[in-house]
Coordinates of C-alpha atoms in Angstrom, one line a residue:
M52 CA 0.0 0.0 0.0
R53 CA 1.3 3.5 -1.0
V54 CA 0.3 6.3 1.3
V55 CA 0.5 10.1 1.4
I56 CA 0.2 11.7 4.8
A57 CA -1.0 15.3 5.2
E58 CA -0.6 16.6 8.9
D59 CA 0.9 19.9 10.0
S60 CA 2.2 18.4 13.3
V61 CA 5.6 17.0 12.4
L62 CA 5.5 14.7 15.5
L63 CA 2.2 13.1 14.5
R64 CA 3.2 13.0 10.8
E65 CA 6.4 11.1 11.7
G66 CA 4.5 8.9 14.1
L67 CA 1.9 7.9 11.4
T68 CA 4.7 7.3 8.9
R69 CA 6.5 4.9 11.5
L70 CA 3.2 3.1 12.2
L71 CA 2.6 2.4 8.5
T72 CA 6.2 1.6 7.4
D73 CA 6.7 -0.8 10.4
R74 CA 3.9 -2.8 8.9
G75 CA 5.3 -3.0 5.4
H76 CA 3.5 0.0 3.8
E77 CA 5.3 2.7 1.8
V78 CA 4.7 6.3 2.8
V79 CA 5.7 8.1 -0.5
A80 CA 5.3 11.7 0.8
G81 CA 4.4 13.7 3.9
V82 CA 3.1 17.2 3.7
G83 CA 2.0 19.9 6.2
D84 CA -0.9 21.8 4.5
G85 CA -3.7 21.2 2.0
E86 CA -2.1 23.1 -0.8
A87 CA 1.0 21.0 -0.6
L88 CA -1.2 17.9 -0.5
I89 CA -3.0 18.8 -3.7
K90 CA 0.2 19.7 -5.5
T91 CA 1.8 16.4 -4.4
I92 CA -1.0 14.2 -5.5
T93 CA -1.3 16.1 -8.8
E94 CA 2.4 15.6 -9.4
L95 CA 2.2 11.9 -8.6
G96 CA -0.9 11.5 -10.8
D97 CA 0.9 13.1 -13.7
Q98 CA 3.8 10.6 -13.3
G99 CA 1.3 7.8 -13.2
E100 CA 2.2 7.1 -9.6
L101 CA -0.9 8.0 -7.7
P102 CA -0.9 6.5 -4.2
D103 CA -3.5 4.1 -2.8
V104 CA -4.7 6.4 -0.1
V105 CA -4.2 9.8 1.5
V106 CA -4.4 10.2 5.3
A107 CA -5.1 13.9 6.0
D108 CA -6.0 16.1 9.0
V109 CA -9.3 17.9 8.7
R110 CA -7.7 21.2 10.0
M111 CA -4.4 22.5 8.5
P112 CA -2.6 25.7 7.9
P113 CA -3.1 28.6 7.2
T114 CA -6.4 29.0 9.1
H115 CA -6.6 25.7 10.8
T116 CA -10.3 25.3 10.0
D117 CA -11.2 23.1 7.0
E118 CA -8.2 23.2 4.7
G119 CA -7.6 19.4 5.0
V120 CA -11.1 18.3 4.3
R121 CA -11.5 20.7 1.4
A122 CA -8.4 19.3 -0.1
A123 CA -9.6 15.8 0.4
V124 CA -13.0 16.6 -1.3
Q125 CA -11.1 18.2 -4.2
L126 CA -8.9 15.3 -4.6
R127 CA -11.8 12.8 -4.6
R128 CA -13.4 14.7 -7.4
A129 CA -10.2 14.8 -9.4
H130 CA -9.2 11.2 -8.6
P131 CA -12.3 9.0 -7.7
E132 CA -10.0 6.0 -7.4
L133 CA -8.0 7.5 -4.7
G134 CA -8.8 6.4 -1.1
V135 CA -9.0 9.3 1.3
L136 CA -9.0 8.9 5.2
V137 CA -9.4 12.1 7.2
L138 CA -8.5 12.6 10.9
S139 CA -10.2 15.0 13.2
Q140 CA -9.8 16.0 16.9
Y141 CA -13.7 16.2 17.3
V142 CA -16.8 14.9 15.6
E143 CA -17.8 17.4 12.9
E144 CA -20.8 16.2 11.0
R145 CA -20.6 18.7 8.3
Y146 CA -17.2 17.5 7.2
A147 CA -18.1 13.8 7.4
T148 CA -21.2 14.4 5.2
E149 CA -19.3 16.7 2.8
L150 CA -16.6 14.1 2.4
L151 CA -19.3 11.4 1.6
A152 CA -21.5 13.5 -0.5
G153 CA -20.3 11.9 -3.8
S154 CA -19.6 8.3 -2.9
S155 CA -18.7 6.3 0.2
R156 CA -16.3 4.2 -1.7
G157 CA -12.7 4.5 -0.5
V158 CA -13.4 7.1 2.2
G159 CA -12.8 7.2 5.9
Y160 CA -13.3 9.6 8.9
L161 CA -11.7 8.9 12.2
L162 CA -11.0 10.7 15.4
K163 CA -7.4 11.2 16.1
D164 CA -7.8 9.2 19.4
R165 CA -8.1 6.1 17.1
V166 CA -4.5 6.4 16.0
A167 CA -3.6 5.1 19.6
E168 CA -5.4 1.9 18.7
V169 CA -2.8 1.0 16.2
R170 CA -4.3 -2.1 14.8
E171 CA -7.7 -0.6 14.2
F172 CA -6.1 2.5 12.6
V173 CA -3.9 0.6 10.2
D174 CA -6.8 -1.7 9.4
A175 CA -8.9 1.4 8.5
V176 CA -6.2 2.8 6.2
V177 CA -5.9 -0.5 4.5
R178 CA -9.7 -0.8 4.1
V179 CA -10.0 2.6 2.7
A180 CA -7.1 2.0 0.3
A181 CA -9.0 -1.1 -1.0
G182 CA -12.1 1.0 -1.7
G183 CA -14.0 0.3 1.6
T184 CA -15.4 2.6 4.2
A185 CA -14.0 3.4 7.7
L186 CA -16.1 5.7 9.9
D187 CA -15.4 6.3 13.5
P188 CA -18.0 4.8 15.8
E189 CA -18.4 8.2 17.6
V190 CA -19.2 9.8 14.2
V191 CA -21.7 7.1 13.5
A192 CA -23.3 7.4 16.9
Q193 CA -23.7 11.2 16.5
L194 CA -25.2 10.8 13.1
L195 CA -27.5 8.1 14.4
G196 CA -28.7 10.4 17.2
R197 CA -29.5 13.0 14.6
S198 CA -31.2 10.6 12.3
R199 CA -33.6 9.4 15.0
K200 CA -35.4 12.7 14.4
Q201 CA -35.9 12.1 10.6
D202 CA -38.8 10.2 9.0
V203 CA -36.6 8.4 6.4
L204 CA -35.3 5.9 9.0
A205 CA -38.5 5.8 11.2
G206 CA -39.4 2.4 10.0
L207 CA -36.3 0.7 11.2
T208 CA -36.2 -1.3 14.4
P209 CA -33.6 -0.5 17.0
R210 CA -31.6 -3.6 15.9
E211 CA -31.8 -2.6 12.3
R212 CA -30.6 0.9 13.2
E213 CA -27.7 -0.7 15.0
V214 CA -26.8 -2.9 12.0
L215 CA -27.0 0.1 9.6
G216 CA -24.7 2.0 12.0
L217 CA -22.1 -0.7 11.8
M218 CA -22.5 -0.9 8.1
A219 CA -21.7 2.8 8.0
E220 CA -18.4 2.1 9.9
G221 CA -17.5 -0.1 6.9
R222 CA -17.9 -3.5 8.6
T223 CA -18.8 -6.6 6.7
N224 CA -21.9 -8.8 7.7
S225 CA -19.5 -11.3 9.4
A226 CA -17.9 -8.5 11.4
I227 CA -21.3 -7.1 12.4
A228 CA -22.4 -10.6 13.5
R229 CA -19.3 -10.9 15.7
Q230 CA -19.9 -7.4 17.2
L231 CA -23.5 -8.2 18.0
V232 CA -22.9 -11.8 19.0
V233 CA -25.5 -13.1 16.5
S234 CA -25.3 -15.5 13.6
D235 CA -24.4 -14.3 10.0
G236 CA -27.9 -15.4 8.9
A237 CA -29.5 -13.1 11.4
V238 CA -27.4 -10.1 10.1
E239 CA -28.2 -11.0 6.5
K240 CA -31.9 -10.9 7.5
H241 CA -31.6 -7.5 9.1
V242 CA -29.7 -6.1 6.1
S243 CA -32.4 -7.4 3.8
N244 CA -35.1 -5.7 6.0
I245 CA -33.1 -2.5 5.8
F246 CA -32.9 -2.6 2.0
L247 CA -36.6 -3.3 1.8
K248 CA -37.6 -0.5 4.3
L249 CA -35.4 2.0 2.5
G250 CA -36.9 1.1 -0.9
L251 CA -33.7 -0.4 -2.3
S252 CA -34.6 -3.0 -4.8
P253 CA -32.5 -6.0 -5.8
S254 CA -31.9 -4.4 -9.2
D255 CA -29.6 -1.9 -7.4
G256 CA -27.1 -4.9 -6.9
D257 CA -24.1 -4.4 -4.7
H258 CA -24.7 -0.7 -4.7
R259 CA -27.6 -1.2 -2.1
R260 CA -25.2 -1.3 0.7
V261 CA -23.5 1.9 -0.3
L262 CA -27.0 3.6 -1.0
A263 CA -28.3 2.4 2.4
V264 CA -25.3 3.9 4.3
L265 CA -25.6 7.2 2.3
T266 CA -29.3 7.4 3.1
Y267 CA -28.4 6.9 6.7
L268 CA -25.6 9.6 6.7
N269 CA -27.7 12.1 4.7
S270 CA -30.9 11.6 6.8

């Protein structure tokens, strides 16, 4: 896996680099602001050496507001195949939904505290690089609390909401079954009910999972 890291804290940037390289991944560049990130990815793309994933802080110089996530959104538009995982100090719903507005494929949003859980963090980077989704449980929980006020998910049972929340974190049916301590078949039944209640027909194919997660996040 080839990674570009965008983080203005040199200490954290070097720490992330060490975590990934120690596990056999290649960090091809490390930058400290959104402008440098866009320039680096553009140059790598022009050389035919686009990385598999970018790990970027939401807030970077010069204003330390939303430079990182704006760069991430711009890069996803220019390079849909590029995985993007953003890190944030706090749960910021607007940034999460903005990042997921186009597609949830190859995208992640984690709180920086997760970096301390090394295995989970590296697994999330790998998952996003492979085109999967990695959403912090705290982000999902906050979005779930907001979605309870919306009619679009009103027909889901509490267990179906829980399953959908875990789907939004990027977990597979087997992983959800382990988390909830139920059988794979029970999870498959819940997922089928979610698709049915959200009006997602079998003709939508594999995209139903992505559409269900986007419905959940945008509700």
